[in-house]
Coordinates of C-alpha atoms and ligand atoms in Angstrom, one line a residue:
M154 CA 204.5 74.8 196.4
S155 CA 207.3 77.2 195.6
A156 CA 207.0 80.1 193.2
P157 CA 207.8 79.4 189.5
I158 CA 211.4 80.3 188.5
R159 CA 211.8 83.6 186.7
H160 CA 214.2 83.5 183.9
Y161 CA 215.5 86.5 181.9
L162 CA 215.9 85.1 178.4
Q163 CA 214.5 88.1 176.5
F164 CA 213.5 91.6 177.3
S165 CA 209.8 90.7 177.2
D166 CA 210.2 88.3 180.1
L167 CA 209.6 91.2 182.5
S168 CA 206.7 93.6 182.6
A169 CA 206.8 97.4 182.4
E170 CA 206.1 97.5 186.1
D171 CA 209.1 95.2 186.8
Y172 CA 211.3 97.5 184.7
A173 CA 210.1 100.6 186.6
Y174 CA 211.1 98.8 189.8
L175 CA 214.5 97.7 188.4
F176 CA 215.5 101.1 187.1
E177 CA 214.9 102.6 190.6
R178 CA 216.6 99.7 192.3
A179 CA 219.6 100.0 190.0
A180 CA 219.9 103.7 190.9
L181 CA 219.9 102.8 194.6
I182 CA 222.4 100.0 194.2
K183 CA 224.7 102.3 192.2
K184 CA 224.5 104.9 194.9
K185 CA 225.5 102.3 197.5
F186 CA 228.5 101.3 195.3
K187 CA 229.6 104.9 194.8
A188 CA 229.4 105.4 198.6
Y189 CA 231.5 102.2 199.3
E190 CA 228.5 101.0 201.3
K191 CA 228.6 97.2 202.0
Y192 CA 225.5 95.6 200.6
H193 CA 225.5 91.7 200.6
P194 CA 221.9 90.5 199.9
L195 CA 223.3 87.6 197.9
A196 CA 225.8 86.3 200.5
D197 CA 226.3 82.5 200.1
R198 CA 224.7 82.6 196.6
T199 CA 226.6 81.4 193.5
L200 CA 226.4 82.5 189.9
A201 CA 227.6 80.3 187.1
M202 CA 228.6 82.2 184.0
I203 CA 228.8 80.2 180.8
F204 CA 230.6 81.8 177.8
E205 CA 230.4 80.3 174.4
K206 CA 231.5 83.6 172.8
A207 CA 234.1 86.2 173.8
S208 CA 233.3 89.0 176.3
T209 CA 234.8 91.8 178.3
R210 CA 231.9 93.9 179.7
T211 CA 229.5 91.0 180.4
R212 CA 232.1 89.0 182.2
V213 CA 233.4 91.8 184.3
S214 CA 230.0 93.3 185.1
F215 CA 228.5 90.0 186.2
E216 CA 231.5 88.8 188.1
A217 CA 232.3 92.1 189.9
G218 CA 228.6 92.7 190.5
M219 CA 228.0 89.3 192.1
Y220 CA 231.0 89.6 194.4
Q221 CA 229.9 93.1 195.4
L222 CA 226.5 91.6 196.4
G223 CA 228.3 89.1 198.7
G224 CA 228.1 86.1 196.4
S225 CA 230.6 84.1 194.4
V226 CA 231.0 83.2 190.7
V227 CA 232.0 80.1 188.7
H228 CA 233.2 80.9 185.1
L229 CA 232.9 78.2 182.4
T230 CA 233.7 78.4 178.7
T231 CA 233.2 75.9 175.9
G232 CA 236.9 75.3 175.8
D233 CA 237.4 74.3 179.4
S234 CA 234.2 72.4 180.2
Q235 CA 232.3 69.4 178.8
L236 CA 229.9 71.9 177.1
G237 CA 232.4 72.0 174.2
R238 CA 232.5 68.2 174.0
A239 CA 228.8 67.7 173.2
E240 CA 227.4 66.9 176.6
P241 CA 223.6 67.4 176.1
I242 CA 222.4 70.9 177.1
E243 CA 219.7 69.2 179.2
D244 CA 222.3 67.3 181.2
S245 CA 224.5 70.3 181.7
A246 CA 221.5 72.4 182.9
K247 CA 220.4 69.7 185.4
V248 CA 223.9 69.3 186.9
I249 CA 225.0 73.0 187.0
S250 CA 221.6 74.2 188.4
R251 CA 221.9 71.7 191.3
M252 CA 225.1 73.5 192.5
V253 CA 224.5 77.2 191.9
D254 CA 221.7 79.7 192.5
L255 CA 221.8 81.5 189.2
V256 CA 223.1 80.9 185.7
M257 CA 224.2 83.5 183.1
I258 CA 224.8 82.2 179.5
R259 CA 226.3 83.8 176.4
T260 CA 225.7 81.5 173.4
F261 CA 224.7 81.2 169.8
G262 CA 221.0 80.3 169.1
Q263 CA 218.2 81.4 171.5
D264 CA 217.0 77.8 171.3
K265 CA 220.0 76.7 173.3
I266 CA 219.4 79.1 176.2
E267 CA 215.7 78.2 176.2
L268 CA 216.5 74.5 176.4
F269 CA 218.9 75.1 179.2
A270 CA 216.3 77.2 181.1
E271 CA 213.7 74.5 180.6
H272 CA 215.9 72.0 182.5
S273 CA 217.3 74.4 185.1
R274 CA 216.3 74.5 188.7
V275 CA 217.4 78.1 189.0
P276 CA 216.9 81.4 187.1
V277 CA 218.8 81.7 183.8
I278 CA 219.9 85.1 182.4
N279 CA 220.7 85.8 178.7
G280 CA 224.1 87.3 178.5
L281 CA 223.7 87.6 174.6
T282 CA 222.5 85.2 172.0
N283 CA 222.3 85.6 168.2
E284 CA 218.8 86.9 168.6
F285 CA 218.8 89.0 171.8
H286 CA 220.9 91.0 174.3
P287 CA 218.4 92.0 177.0
C288 CA 221.0 92.9 179.8
Q289 CA 222.5 95.5 177.4
I290 CA 219.2 97.2 176.7
L291 CA 218.3 97.1 180.4
A292 CA 221.5 99.1 181.0
D293 CA 221.0 101.4 178.0
I294 CA 217.5 102.4 179.1
F295 CA 218.7 102.9 182.7
T296 CA 221.5 105.2 181.2
F297 CA 218.9 107.1 179.1
I298 CA 216.8 107.7 182.2
E299 CA 219.8 108.9 184.2
H300 CA 220.6 111.5 181.5
R301 CA 217.2 112.4 180.1
G302 CA 214.4 111.0 182.3
S303 CA 211.7 108.6 181.1
I304 CA 212.1 107.0 177.7
R305 CA 208.3 106.7 177.2
G306 CA 207.2 108.6 174.0
K307 CA 210.8 109.1 172.9
T308 CA 212.5 108.1 169.6
V309 CA 215.5 105.9 169.3
A310 CA 217.3 105.7 165.9
W311 CA 218.9 102.4 165.2
V312 CA 221.5 102.6 162.4
G313 CA 223.1 99.4 161.1
D314 CA 222.6 95.7 161.4
G315 CA 219.1 94.1 162.2
N316 CA 220.8 92.1 164.9
N317 CA 220.4 90.9 168.5
M318 CA 220.6 94.5 169.8
A319 CA 218.1 95.8 167.2
N320 CA 215.7 93.0 168.1
T321 CA 216.0 93.8 171.8
W322 CA 215.4 97.5 171.2
L323 CA 212.2 96.6 169.3
Q324 CA 210.9 94.4 172.2
A325 CA 211.7 97.2 174.7
A326 CA 209.9 99.8 172.6
E327 CA 206.8 97.7 172.4
L328 CA 206.8 97.1 176.2
L329 CA 207.9 100.5 177.5
G330 CA 206.1 102.8 175.0
F331 CA 208.7 104.4 172.8
K332 CA 209.5 104.3 169.1
V333 CA 212.5 102.9 167.2
H334 CA 213.4 104.3 163.8
V335 CA 215.4 101.5 162.1
S336 CA 217.7 101.9 159.1
T337 CA 219.6 98.9 157.8
P338 CA 221.2 98.0 154.5
G339 CA 219.0 95.7 152.2
G340 CA 219.3 92.1 153.3
Y341 CA 220.0 93.0 156.9
E342 CA 216.6 94.1 157.9
V343 CA 214.9 93.5 161.3
D344 CA 212.4 90.6 161.3
Q345 CA 209.3 91.2 163.4
D346 CA 209.0 87.4 164.1
V347 CA 212.6 87.0 165.1
A348 CA 212.3 90.1 167.3
G349 CA 209.3 88.5 168.9
I350 CA 207.0 91.6 168.8
R351 CA 203.3 91.6 168.3
S352 CA 202.9 94.6 165.8
S353 CA 204.9 97.1 163.8
D354 CA 203.3 100.0 165.8
S355 CA 206.5 100.7 167.8
Y356 CA 209.0 100.9 165.0
K357 CA 209.4 102.5 161.5
V358 CA 211.8 101.5 158.8
F359 CA 213.8 104.0 156.8
K360 CA 216.0 103.4 153.8
D361 CA 218.3 106.4 154.5
P362 CA 220.0 106.4 157.9
M363 CA 219.8 110.2 157.9
D364 CA 216.0 110.0 157.9
A365 CA 216.0 107.5 160.8
C366 CA 218.1 109.9 162.8
R367 CA 216.0 113.0 162.1
G368 CA 214.5 114.3 165.4
A369 CA 215.7 111.3 167.4
D370 CA 216.3 111.5 171.1
L371 CA 218.9 108.8 171.0
V372 CA 221.1 107.5 168.1
T373 CA 222.6 104.0 168.5
T374 CA 224.4 101.5 166.5
D375 CA 226.5 98.3 166.8
V376 CA 229.2 96.4 165.0
W377 CA 228.6 95.5 161.3
T378 CA 229.6 91.9 162.0
S379 CA 228.4 90.2 165.2
M380 CA 230.1 87.3 166.8
G381 CA 229.3 84.1 165.0
Y382 CA 229.0 85.9 161.6
E383 CA 232.7 86.5 160.9
A384 CA 232.6 84.6 157.6
E385 CA 230.4 87.4 156.2
N386 CA 232.8 90.2 157.3
E387 CA 234.0 91.3 153.8
A388 CA 230.5 91.3 152.3
R389 CA 229.2 93.2 155.3
K390 CA 231.9 95.8 155.0
K391 CA 230.7 96.6 151.5
A392 CA 227.0 96.5 152.3
F393 CA 227.2 98.7 155.5
A394 CA 229.6 101.4 154.1
D395 CA 226.8 104.1 154.2
W396 CA 225.7 103.1 157.7
C397 CA 228.4 104.8 159.7
V398 CA 227.0 107.1 162.4
D399 CA 228.7 110.4 161.7
T400 CA 228.4 114.0 162.8
E401 CA 225.9 114.8 160.0
M402 CA 223.6 112.1 161.4
M403 CA 223.9 113.5 164.9
K404 CA 223.2 117.0 163.6
V405 CA 219.7 116.0 162.3
A406 CA 218.8 114.3 165.6
K407 CA 217.5 116.5 168.4
P408 CA 220.1 119.0 169.7
D409 CA 220.3 117.1 173.0
A410 CA 220.3 113.6 171.4
L411 CA 222.5 111.0 173.1
F412 CA 224.7 108.5 171.3
M413 CA 225.0 104.9 172.5
H414 CA 227.0 101.9 171.4
C415 CA 227.0 98.6 173.4
L416 CA 230.8 98.2 172.6
P417 CA 233.2 96.9 171.4
A418 CA 233.2 99.6 168.7
H419 CA 235.1 99.9 165.5
R420 CA 235.8 103.6 164.9
G421 CA 235.6 104.4 161.2
E422 CA 233.2 101.5 160.5
E423 CA 229.8 101.7 162.3
V424 CA 230.7 105.0 164.0
Q425 CA 233.0 108.0 163.4
A426 CA 235.5 108.7 166.2
D427 CA 234.1 112.2 166.5
V428 CA 230.8 110.8 167.5
I429 CA 231.7 108.0 169.9
D430 CA 234.4 110.2 171.5
G431 CA 232.3 113.4 171.2
P432 CA 230.1 115.3 173.8
Q433 CA 226.8 113.5 173.0
S434 CA 228.3 110.0 173.6
V435 CA 227.4 108.2 176.8
V436 CA 229.1 104.9 176.0
W437 CA 231.2 104.8 179.2
D438 CA 228.2 105.3 181.4
E439 CA 226.4 102.7 179.4
A440 CA 229.2 100.2 180.0
E441 CA 229.4 100.9 183.7
N442 CA 225.7 100.7 184.1
R443 CA 225.7 97.1 182.9
M444 CA 227.0 96.3 186.4
H445 CA 224.5 98.3 188.4
A446 CA 221.5 97.2 186.3
Q447 CA 222.5 93.6 186.4
K448 CA 223.1 93.7 190.2
A449 CA 219.5 94.9 190.5
L450 CA 218.4 92.1 188.1
M451 CA 220.2 89.4 190.0
E452 CA 218.8 90.6 193.3
F453 CA 215.3 90.7 191.8
L454 CA 215.5 87.2 190.3
L455 CA 216.8 85.6 193.5
I456 CA 215.0 87.6 196.3
G457 CA 212.2 89.5 194.5
R458 CA 211.2 93.0 195.2
I459 CA 212.6 94.7 198.2
A460 CA 210.6 97.5 199.8
S461 CA 212.7 100.6 200.0
Ligands
LIG678 N1 228.4 95.0 175.2 C1 228.9 93.7 175.6 O1 228.1 92.8 175.8 O2 230.2 93.6 175.6 P1 231.1 92.3 175.8 O3 231.0 91.5 174.5 O4 232.5 92.8 176.0 O5 230.5 91.5 176.9
LIG679 N1 225.9 92.4 168.2 C1 227.1 92.2 168.8 C2 227.1 92.7 170.2 C3 228.3 92.5 171.0 C4 228.2 92.9 172.5 C5 227.5 90.7 168.8 O1 226.5 89.9 168.9 O2 228.6 90.3 168.6

């Protein structure tokens, strides 16, 4: 009997030990890339990428990453496939997964990606849902480690919406042993059940974003209005007005605190230009590291651990 398929639908789908391996592997794969070393462990393998929402980083990082590993890519969107014409998800999953080795999906509800995975013959990766964005946090923690070493025992300040990024930070904190200080406007709080965490031990809620940032090792935020919630834009602009990461917030964090943002960013809304374009910001490393971390992830899901 063959081994069960490993999907990556949320951060908690892998163990702390898997992540320790992946962070080391991503560093090695990044080194090979920087040295122009040919590395084709996924030769003849194909990745299907399904986008039901817009993307720049996720598309480029998966597509370039897969080619660099020797594989190829098929790109599908709702507009140019039967996915947008109500073909059942189960049928799409059965068909697509007979022709490719790996599937990456960006969609709306987590239930959609879970249903796809249930009917897929090959591993499925979450490229963002309304609830989670595990590939982004994989890259963010890899970036933190590159700059500051282990994240265990550290404090991450989350300022803004209790959204897919916030939920994924909470899962990561529970699994990898760090703390998240969360500050959101009323009505936009994180929900422990939606985040899929067991207890409230790994996070603390603060009314005032300044308090969340106090003593933090990393300050991070995201757009006020995520994809799919555009109708709420005006109401959100009012509600989030005090949740803009500014130099005052960075000043109360640790002196060597980093700033991260998954991008795309809106300067003057969730973050001041002085912060995102300032010396503590590592947003460009964060974006680049999507590719290195996901290359390690795709290799892991298709081949397993490689002894170095
Ligand atoms: N951070 C991120 O996922 O960016 P894209 O929406 O451009 O893929
Ligand atoms: N929370 C944002 C992240 C974009 C990468 C969204 O879902 O639109």
